[in-house]
Short mmCIF file of C-alpha atoms in Angstrom, two decimals:
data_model
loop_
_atom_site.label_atom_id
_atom_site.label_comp_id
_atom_site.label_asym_id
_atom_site.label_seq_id
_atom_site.Cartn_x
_atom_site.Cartn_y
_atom_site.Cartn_z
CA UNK X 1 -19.33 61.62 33.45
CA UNK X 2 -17.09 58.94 32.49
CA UNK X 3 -18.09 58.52 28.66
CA UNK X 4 -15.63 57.92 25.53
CA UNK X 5 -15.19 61.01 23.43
CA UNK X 6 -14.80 59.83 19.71
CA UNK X 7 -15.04 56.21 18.59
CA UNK X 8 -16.90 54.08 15.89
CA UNK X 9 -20.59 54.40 16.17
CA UNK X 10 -22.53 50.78 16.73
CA UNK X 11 -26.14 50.94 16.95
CA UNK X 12 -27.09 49.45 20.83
CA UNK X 13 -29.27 46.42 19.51
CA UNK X 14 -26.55 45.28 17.97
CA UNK X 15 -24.30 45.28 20.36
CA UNK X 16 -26.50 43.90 23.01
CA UNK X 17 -27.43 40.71 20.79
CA UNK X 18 -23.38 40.10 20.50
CA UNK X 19 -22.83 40.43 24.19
CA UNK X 20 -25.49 38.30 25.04
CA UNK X 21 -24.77 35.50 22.70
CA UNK X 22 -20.77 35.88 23.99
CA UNK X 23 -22.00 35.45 27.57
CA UNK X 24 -23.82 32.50 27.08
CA UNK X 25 -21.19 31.08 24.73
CA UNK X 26 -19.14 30.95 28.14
CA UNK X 27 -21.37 29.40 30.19
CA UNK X 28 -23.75 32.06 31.98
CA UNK X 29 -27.52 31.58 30.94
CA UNK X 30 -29.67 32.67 29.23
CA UNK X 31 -31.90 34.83 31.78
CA UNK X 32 -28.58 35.70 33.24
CA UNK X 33 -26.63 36.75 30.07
CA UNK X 34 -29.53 39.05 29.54
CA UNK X 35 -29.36 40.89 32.49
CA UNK X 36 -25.70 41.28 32.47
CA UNK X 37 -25.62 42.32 28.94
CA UNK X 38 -28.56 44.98 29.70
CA UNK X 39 -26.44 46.11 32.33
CA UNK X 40 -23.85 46.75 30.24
CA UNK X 41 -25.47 48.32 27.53
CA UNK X 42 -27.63 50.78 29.77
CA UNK X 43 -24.31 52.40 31.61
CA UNK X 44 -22.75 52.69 27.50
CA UNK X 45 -26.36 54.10 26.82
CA UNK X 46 -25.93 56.68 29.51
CA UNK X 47 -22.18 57.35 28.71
CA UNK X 48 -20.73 55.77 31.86
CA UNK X 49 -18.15 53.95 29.34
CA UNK X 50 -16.19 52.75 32.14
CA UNK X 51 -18.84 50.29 33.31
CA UNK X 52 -20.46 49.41 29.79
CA UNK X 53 -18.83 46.30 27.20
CA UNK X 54 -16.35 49.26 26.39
CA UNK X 55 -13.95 48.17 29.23
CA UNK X 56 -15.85 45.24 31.24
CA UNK X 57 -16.68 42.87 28.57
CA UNK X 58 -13.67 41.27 28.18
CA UNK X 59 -12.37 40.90 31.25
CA UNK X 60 -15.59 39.32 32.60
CA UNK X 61 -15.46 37.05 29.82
CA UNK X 62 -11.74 36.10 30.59
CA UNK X 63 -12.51 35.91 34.66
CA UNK X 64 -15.28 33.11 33.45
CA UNK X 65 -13.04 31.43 31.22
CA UNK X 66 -10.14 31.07 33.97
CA UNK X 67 -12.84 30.21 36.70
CA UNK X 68 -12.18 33.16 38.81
CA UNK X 69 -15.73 34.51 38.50
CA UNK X 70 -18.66 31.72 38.21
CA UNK X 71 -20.65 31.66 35.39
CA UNK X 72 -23.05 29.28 37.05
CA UNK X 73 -25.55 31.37 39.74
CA UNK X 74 -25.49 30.14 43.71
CA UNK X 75 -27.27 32.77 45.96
CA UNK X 76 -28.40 32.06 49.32
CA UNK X 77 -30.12 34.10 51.65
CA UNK X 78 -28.10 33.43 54.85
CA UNK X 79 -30.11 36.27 57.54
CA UNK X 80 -32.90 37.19 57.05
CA UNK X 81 -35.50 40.00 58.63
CA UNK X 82 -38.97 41.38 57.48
CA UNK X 83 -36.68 44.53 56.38
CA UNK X 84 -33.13 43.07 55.72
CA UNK X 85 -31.84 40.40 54.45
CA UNK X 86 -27.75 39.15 53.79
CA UNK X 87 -27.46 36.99 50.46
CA UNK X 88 -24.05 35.12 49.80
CA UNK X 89 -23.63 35.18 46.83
CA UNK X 90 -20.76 32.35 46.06
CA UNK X 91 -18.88 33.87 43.99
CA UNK X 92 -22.00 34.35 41.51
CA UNK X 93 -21.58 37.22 38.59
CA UNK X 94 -22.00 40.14 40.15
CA UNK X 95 -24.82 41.20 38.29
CA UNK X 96 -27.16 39.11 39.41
CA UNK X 97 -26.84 38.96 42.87
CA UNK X 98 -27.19 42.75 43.05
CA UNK X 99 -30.58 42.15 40.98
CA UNK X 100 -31.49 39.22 43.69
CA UNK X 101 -30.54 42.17 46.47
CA UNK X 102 -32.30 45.10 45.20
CA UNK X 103 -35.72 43.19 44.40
CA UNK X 104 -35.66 41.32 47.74
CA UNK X 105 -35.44 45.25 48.94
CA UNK X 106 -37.78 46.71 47.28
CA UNK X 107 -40.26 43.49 47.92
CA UNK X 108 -39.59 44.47 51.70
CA UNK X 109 -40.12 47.88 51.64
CA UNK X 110 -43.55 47.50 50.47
CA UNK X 111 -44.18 45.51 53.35
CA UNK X 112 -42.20 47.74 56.40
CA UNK X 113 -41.84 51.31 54.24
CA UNK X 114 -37.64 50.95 54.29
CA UNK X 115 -35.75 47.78 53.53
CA UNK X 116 -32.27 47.32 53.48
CA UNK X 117 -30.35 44.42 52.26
CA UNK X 118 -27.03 43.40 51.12
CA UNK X 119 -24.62 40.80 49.13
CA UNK X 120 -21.67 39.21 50.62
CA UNK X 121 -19.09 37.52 48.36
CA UNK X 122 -19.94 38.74 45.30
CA UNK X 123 -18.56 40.40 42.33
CA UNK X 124 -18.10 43.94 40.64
CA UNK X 125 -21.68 44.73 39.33
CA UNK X 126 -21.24 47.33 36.68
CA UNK X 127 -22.73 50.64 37.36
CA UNK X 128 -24.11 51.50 40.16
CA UNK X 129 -27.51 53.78 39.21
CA UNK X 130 -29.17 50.34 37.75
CA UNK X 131 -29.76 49.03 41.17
CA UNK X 132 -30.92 52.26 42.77
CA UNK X 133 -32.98 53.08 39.37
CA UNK X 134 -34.58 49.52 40.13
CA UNK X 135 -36.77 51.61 42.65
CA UNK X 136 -37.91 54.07 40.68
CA UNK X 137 -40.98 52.40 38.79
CA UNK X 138 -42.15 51.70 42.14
CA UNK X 139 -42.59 54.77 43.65
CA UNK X 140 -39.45 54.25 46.06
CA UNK X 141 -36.15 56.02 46.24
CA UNK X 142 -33.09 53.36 45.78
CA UNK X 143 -29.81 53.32 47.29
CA UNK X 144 -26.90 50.88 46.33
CA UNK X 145 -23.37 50.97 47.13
CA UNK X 146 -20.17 48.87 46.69
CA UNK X 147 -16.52 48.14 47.51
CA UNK X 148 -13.41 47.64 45.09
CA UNK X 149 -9.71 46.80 45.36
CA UNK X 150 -7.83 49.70 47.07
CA UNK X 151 -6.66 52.80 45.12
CA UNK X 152 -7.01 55.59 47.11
CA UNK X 153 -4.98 56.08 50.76
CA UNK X 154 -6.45 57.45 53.93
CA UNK X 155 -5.88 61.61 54.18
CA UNK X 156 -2.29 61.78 55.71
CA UNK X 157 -0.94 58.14 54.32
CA UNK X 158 0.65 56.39 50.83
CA UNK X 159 -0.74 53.01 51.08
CA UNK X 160 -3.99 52.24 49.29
CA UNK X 161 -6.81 51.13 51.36
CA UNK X 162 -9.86 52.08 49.50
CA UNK X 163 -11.55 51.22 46.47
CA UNK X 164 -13.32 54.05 44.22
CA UNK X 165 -16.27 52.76 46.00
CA UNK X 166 -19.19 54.37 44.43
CA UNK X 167 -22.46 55.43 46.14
CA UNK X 168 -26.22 56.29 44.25
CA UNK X 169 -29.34 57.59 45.12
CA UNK X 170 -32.45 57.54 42.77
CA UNK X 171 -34.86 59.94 43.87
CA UNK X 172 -38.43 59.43 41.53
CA UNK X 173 -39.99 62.65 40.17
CA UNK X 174 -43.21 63.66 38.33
CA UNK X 175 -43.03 65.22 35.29
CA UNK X 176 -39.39 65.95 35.69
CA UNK X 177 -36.53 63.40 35.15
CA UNK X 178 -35.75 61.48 38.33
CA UNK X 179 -32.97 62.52 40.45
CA UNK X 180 -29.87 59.96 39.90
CA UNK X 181 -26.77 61.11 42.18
CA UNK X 182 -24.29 58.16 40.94
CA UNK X 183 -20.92 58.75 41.57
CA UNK X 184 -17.46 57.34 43.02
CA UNK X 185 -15.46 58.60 45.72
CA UNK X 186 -12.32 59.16 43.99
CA UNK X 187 -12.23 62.47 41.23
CA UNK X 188 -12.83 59.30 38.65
CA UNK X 189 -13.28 56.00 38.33
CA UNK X 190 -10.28 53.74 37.99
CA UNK X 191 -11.82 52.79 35.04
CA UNK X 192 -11.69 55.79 33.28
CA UNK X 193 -8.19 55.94 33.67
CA UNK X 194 -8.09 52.30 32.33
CA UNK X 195 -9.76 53.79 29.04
CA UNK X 196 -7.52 57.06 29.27
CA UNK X 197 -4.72 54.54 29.69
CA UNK X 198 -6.26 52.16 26.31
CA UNK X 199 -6.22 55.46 24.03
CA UNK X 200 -2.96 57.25 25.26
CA UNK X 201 -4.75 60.32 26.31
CA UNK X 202 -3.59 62.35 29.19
CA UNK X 203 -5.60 62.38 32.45
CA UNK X 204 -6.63 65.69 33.79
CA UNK X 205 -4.50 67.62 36.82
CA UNK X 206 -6.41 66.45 39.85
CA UNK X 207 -7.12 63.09 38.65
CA UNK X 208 -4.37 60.96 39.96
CA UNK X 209 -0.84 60.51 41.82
CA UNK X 210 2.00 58.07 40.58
CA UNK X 211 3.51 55.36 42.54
CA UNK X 212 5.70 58.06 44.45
CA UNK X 213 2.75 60.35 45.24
CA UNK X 214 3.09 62.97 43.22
CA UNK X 215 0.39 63.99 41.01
CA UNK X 216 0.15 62.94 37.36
CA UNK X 217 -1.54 63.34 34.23
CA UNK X 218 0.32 60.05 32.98
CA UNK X 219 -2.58 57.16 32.68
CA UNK X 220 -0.34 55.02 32.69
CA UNK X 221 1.60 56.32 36.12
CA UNK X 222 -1.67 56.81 37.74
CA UNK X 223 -2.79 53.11 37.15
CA UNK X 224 0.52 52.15 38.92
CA UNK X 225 -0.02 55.04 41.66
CA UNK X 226 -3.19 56.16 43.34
CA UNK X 227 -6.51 58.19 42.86
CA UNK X 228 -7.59 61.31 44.28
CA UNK X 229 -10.37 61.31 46.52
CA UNK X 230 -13.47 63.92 46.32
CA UNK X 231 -13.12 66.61 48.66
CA UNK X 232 -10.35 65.67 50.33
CA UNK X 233 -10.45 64.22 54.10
CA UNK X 234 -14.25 64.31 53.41
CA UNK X 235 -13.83 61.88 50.53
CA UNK X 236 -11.62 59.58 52.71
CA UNK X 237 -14.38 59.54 54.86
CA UNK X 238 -17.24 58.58 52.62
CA UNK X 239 -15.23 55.87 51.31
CA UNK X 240 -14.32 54.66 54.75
CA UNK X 241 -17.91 53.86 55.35
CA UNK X 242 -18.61 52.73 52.42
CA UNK X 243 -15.94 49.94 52.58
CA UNK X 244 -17.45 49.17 56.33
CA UNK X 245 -20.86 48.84 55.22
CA UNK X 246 -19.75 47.03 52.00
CA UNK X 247 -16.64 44.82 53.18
CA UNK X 248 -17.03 44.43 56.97
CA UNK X 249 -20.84 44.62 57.34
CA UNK X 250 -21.13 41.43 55.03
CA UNK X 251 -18.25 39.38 55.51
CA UNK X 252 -16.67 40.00 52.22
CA UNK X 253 -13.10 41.93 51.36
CA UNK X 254 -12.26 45.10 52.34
CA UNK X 255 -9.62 47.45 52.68
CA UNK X 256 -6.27 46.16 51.39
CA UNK X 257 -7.52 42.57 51.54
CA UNK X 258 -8.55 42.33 48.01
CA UNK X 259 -6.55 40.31 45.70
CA UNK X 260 -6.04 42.71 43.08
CA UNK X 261 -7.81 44.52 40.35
CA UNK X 262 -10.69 42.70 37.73
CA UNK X 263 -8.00 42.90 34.75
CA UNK X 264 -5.10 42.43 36.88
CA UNK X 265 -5.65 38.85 39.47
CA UNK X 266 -6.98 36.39 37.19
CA UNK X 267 -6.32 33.92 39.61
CA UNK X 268 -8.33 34.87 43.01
CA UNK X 269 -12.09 36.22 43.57
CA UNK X 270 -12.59 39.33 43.87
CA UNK X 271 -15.02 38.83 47.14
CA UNK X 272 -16.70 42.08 46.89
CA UNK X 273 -19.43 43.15 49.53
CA UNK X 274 -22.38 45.29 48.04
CA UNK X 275 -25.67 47.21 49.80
CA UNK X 276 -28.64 48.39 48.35
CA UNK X 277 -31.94 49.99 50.17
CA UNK X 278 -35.14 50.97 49.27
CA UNK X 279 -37.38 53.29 50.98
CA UNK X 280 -40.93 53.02 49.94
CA UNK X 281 -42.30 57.03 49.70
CA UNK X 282 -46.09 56.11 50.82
CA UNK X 283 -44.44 55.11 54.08
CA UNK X 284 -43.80 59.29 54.67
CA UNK X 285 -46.25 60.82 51.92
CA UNK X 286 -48.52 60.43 49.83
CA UNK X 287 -46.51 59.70 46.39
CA UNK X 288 -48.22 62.23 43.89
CA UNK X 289 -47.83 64.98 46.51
CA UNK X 290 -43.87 63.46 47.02
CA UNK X 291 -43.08 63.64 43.20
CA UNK X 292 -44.82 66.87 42.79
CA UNK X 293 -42.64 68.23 45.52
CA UNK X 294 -39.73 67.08 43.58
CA UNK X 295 -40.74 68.17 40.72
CA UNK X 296 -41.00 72.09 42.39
CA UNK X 297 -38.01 71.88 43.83
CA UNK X 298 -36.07 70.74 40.52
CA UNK X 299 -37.54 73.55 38.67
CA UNK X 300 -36.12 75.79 41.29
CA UNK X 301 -32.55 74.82 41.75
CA UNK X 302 -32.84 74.66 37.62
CA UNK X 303 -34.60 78.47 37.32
CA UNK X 304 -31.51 79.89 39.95
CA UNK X 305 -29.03 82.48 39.13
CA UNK X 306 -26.33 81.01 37.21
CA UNK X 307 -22.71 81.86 37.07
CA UNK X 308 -21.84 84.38 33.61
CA UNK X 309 -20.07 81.39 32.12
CA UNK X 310 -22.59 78.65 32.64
CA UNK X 311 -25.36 77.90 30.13
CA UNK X 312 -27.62 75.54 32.52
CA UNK X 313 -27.93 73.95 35.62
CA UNK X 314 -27.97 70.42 35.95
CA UNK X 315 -29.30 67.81 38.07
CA UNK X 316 -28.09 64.94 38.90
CA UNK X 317 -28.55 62.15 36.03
CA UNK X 318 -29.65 64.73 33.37
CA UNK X 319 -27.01 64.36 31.48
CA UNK X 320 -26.88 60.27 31.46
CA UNK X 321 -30.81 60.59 30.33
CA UNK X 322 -29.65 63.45 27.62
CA UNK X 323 -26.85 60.91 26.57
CA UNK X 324 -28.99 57.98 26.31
CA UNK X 325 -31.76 59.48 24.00
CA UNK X 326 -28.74 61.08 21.82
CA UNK X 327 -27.22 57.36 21.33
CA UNK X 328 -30.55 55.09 21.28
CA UNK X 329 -30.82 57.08 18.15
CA UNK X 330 -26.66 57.68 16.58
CA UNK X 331 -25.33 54.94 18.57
CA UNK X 332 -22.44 54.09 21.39
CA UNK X 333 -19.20 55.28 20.21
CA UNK X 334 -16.53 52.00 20.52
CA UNK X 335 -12.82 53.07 20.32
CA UNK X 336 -10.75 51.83 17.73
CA UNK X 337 -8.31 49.75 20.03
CA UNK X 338 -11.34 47.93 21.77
CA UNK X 339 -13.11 47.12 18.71
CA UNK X 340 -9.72 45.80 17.46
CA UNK X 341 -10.34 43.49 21.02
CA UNK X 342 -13.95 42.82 20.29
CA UNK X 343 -12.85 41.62 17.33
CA UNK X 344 -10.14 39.08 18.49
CA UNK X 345 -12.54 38.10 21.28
CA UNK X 346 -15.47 37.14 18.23
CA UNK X 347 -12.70 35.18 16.64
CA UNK X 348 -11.93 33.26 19.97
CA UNK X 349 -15.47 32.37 20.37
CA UNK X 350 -16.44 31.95 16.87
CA UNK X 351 -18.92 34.79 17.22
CA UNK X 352 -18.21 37.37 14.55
CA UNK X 353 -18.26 41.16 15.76
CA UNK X 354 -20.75 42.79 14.05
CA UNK X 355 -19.64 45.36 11.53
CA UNK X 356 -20.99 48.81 11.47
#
C-alpha cells in the first residue's frame, strides 16, 4: 500500500474544504472541484498517499495555473454503441472525465449486462479503485485502467516504454467487504518514490534501477532511472496491454510518446488514454445468490492455513477499508515538508492552510 508512515495528523473535513476552495480559486467549478477534491481525499482516506493532496495537489494546481491541464470541462462523446462509448475528453481534468466514463458504463450495462467505455485525451485521474468502486452500489463489478509517462522498459531492454499503468477490479460482496484488487504494474508507484524521494527515505531492494540499470535504493537515482515491473516478463506484459488498450485503443499517448512526467513537463498535455467497464451481475446471476457466493468464498481463502509467521490473510482492499475507518476518526497523516508546501501554496492563493 502506498501510504505515508508518520506525519502531522489533519482531520479529513478539513482538508477537503481547503482543497476544494483552492481548486475553485483556480478556475475549476464548483461541482467539479468537489469531485476532484473527494477524489483526493478518499485515496489519503484509504492510505494510497501517492494519489491523495499529499503529492497531487500541487502539481494539479500548478498544471492549471500554467494552462497545461484545463480547468474548464469539454467532453464529447465521439463513438458511440448501446455498450461502448469513446469520450474525448479535451484536455479536461482528469477526474472528471473518468466520472463521465464510468457512469456512461455503468448506465449501459444496465441496459446490455457489460458495458465498456473509455476516455481519450485526458488526464491522470488519481487512484484508480474510485472508478471501479463506482460500480459497486449498483450491484456491478467495475474495471478501470490507465496509461502514464514511461518508467519501466520491456523484459530484455533499457529504454522506458511503459508507464506504472495501474489496473482495478471491484468485485461487490454481501456481508463481507467488497473485493478491491487496485494495483500498478511496477513493484510501486512512481509516486511513492516521489514521496520516498520528498522525505529522504531509502526505497526498498526491488523497488527501482538507476539511470545505468542497476538496482537502487536511492529515491532520488530511481526517479532518474527506472521501475521494476511485477513479476517480471509477466509484468511487462500486463503493462503492454494496458498501454494498448489505454494509449492506442483511444487515440491518446502511449509508449514513449508522452511528454514527460505531471511534476516534470509543465509545458505539454499529458494526453493520457483511460478504460473503465462495468459488468452488471443480474446479467449472469441472480445478485443476492452472487454476493453470497462471494461472501463464502472470502471466508474461505480468509479461514486457510496460514504461514507460522503470518497473523491474517488479507483480501484485496481490506486494508484501504481498515485504513480509512482508522483515519475518518485520528486523521490523514501530512509530512512535514508538504505541509511546509501547503502552506506556501495557501499564501499564493490567499487561502490560509488550516492549522491542526
Amino acid at each position: 500500500m502506498a501510504g505515508v508512515d508518520d506525519g502531522i495528523l489533519f482531520p479529513a473535513n478539513r482538508l477537503r474544504d481547503w482543497t476544494q476552495e483552492v481548486f475553485q480559486k483556480v478556475g475549476v467549478s464548483r461541482d467539479d472541484a468537489l469531485l476532484l477534491t473527494d477524489s483526493l481525499i478518499e485515496a489519503n482516506l484509504r492510505g494510497v498517499d501517492t494519489h491523495g493532496i499529499t503529492r497531487m495537489l500541487c502539481v494539479y494546481v500548478e498544471r492549471i495555473q500554467k494552462g497545461v491541464m484545463s480547468a474548464k470541462t469539454n467532453l464529447t462523446v465521439v463513438r458511440e454503441k448501446p455498450s461502448t462509448a469513446l469520450i474525448d475528453c479535451h484536455n479536461s481534468i482528469g477526474q472528471v472525465g473518468a466520472a463521465r466514463a464510468m457512469q456512461m458504463a455503468i448506465e449501459k450495462a444496465r441496459q446490455t449486462g457489460v458495458a465498456f467505455t473509455a476516455a481519450a485525451h485526458t488526464n491522470h485521474y488519481g487512484a484508480t479503485a474510485y472508478w471501479a468502486m463506482m460500480a459497486l452500489p449498483n450491484g456491478m463489478i467495475g474495471f478501470s485502467s490507465t496509461n502514464a509517462p514511461a518508467v519501466v522498459a520491456p523484459t530484455g531492454g533499457r529504454t522506458a516504454m511503459f508507464g506504472t499503468n495501474p489496473i482495478c477490479i471491484a468485485i461487490p460482496a454481501d456481508k463481507q467487504l467488497p473485493v478491491v484488487l487496485d494495483l500498478a504494474t511496477t513493484v510501486v508507484a512512481r509516486g511513492r518514490i516521489n514521496l520516498y524521494a520528498k522525505q529522504n527515505k531509502p526505497l526498498e531492494p526491488g523497488w527501482a534501477f538507476d539511470e545505468h540499470g542497476a538496482p537502487t535504493t536511492d529515491p532520488h537515482a530511481a526517479l532518474k532511472g527506472l521501475l521494476a515491473p511485477i513479476g517480471g516478463y509477466k509484468g511487462y506484459g500486463i503493462m503492454l496491454a494496458v498501454d494498448f488498450l489505454c494509449g492506442v485503443l483511444t487515440g491518446s499517448n502511449y509508449g514513449t510518446h508522452f511528454p514527460g512526467f505531471l511534476a516534470d513537463n509543465m509545458i505539454d498535455p499529458t494526453d493520457v488514454g483511460s478504460v473503465f467497464a462495468a459488468v452488471n451481475v443480474e446479467s449472469f446471476m441472480d445478485l443476492p445468490e452472487f454476493t453470497a457466493a462471494i461472501d463464502k468464498a472470502v471466508r474461505e481463502i480468509k479461514t486457510s492455513t496460514r504461514s507460522a509467521e503470518v497473523d491474517r490473510i488479507y483480501i484485496p482492499g481490506e486494508i484501504e477499508f481498515e485504513v480509512k475507518a482508522h483515519r475518518l476518526v485520528h486523521g490523514i497523516p501530512i509530512p512535514a515538508e508538504v505541509v511546509k508546501d501547503f502552506i506556501n501554496l495557501g499564501r499564493e492563493l490567499a487561502l490560509p492552510f488550516p492549522q491542526v
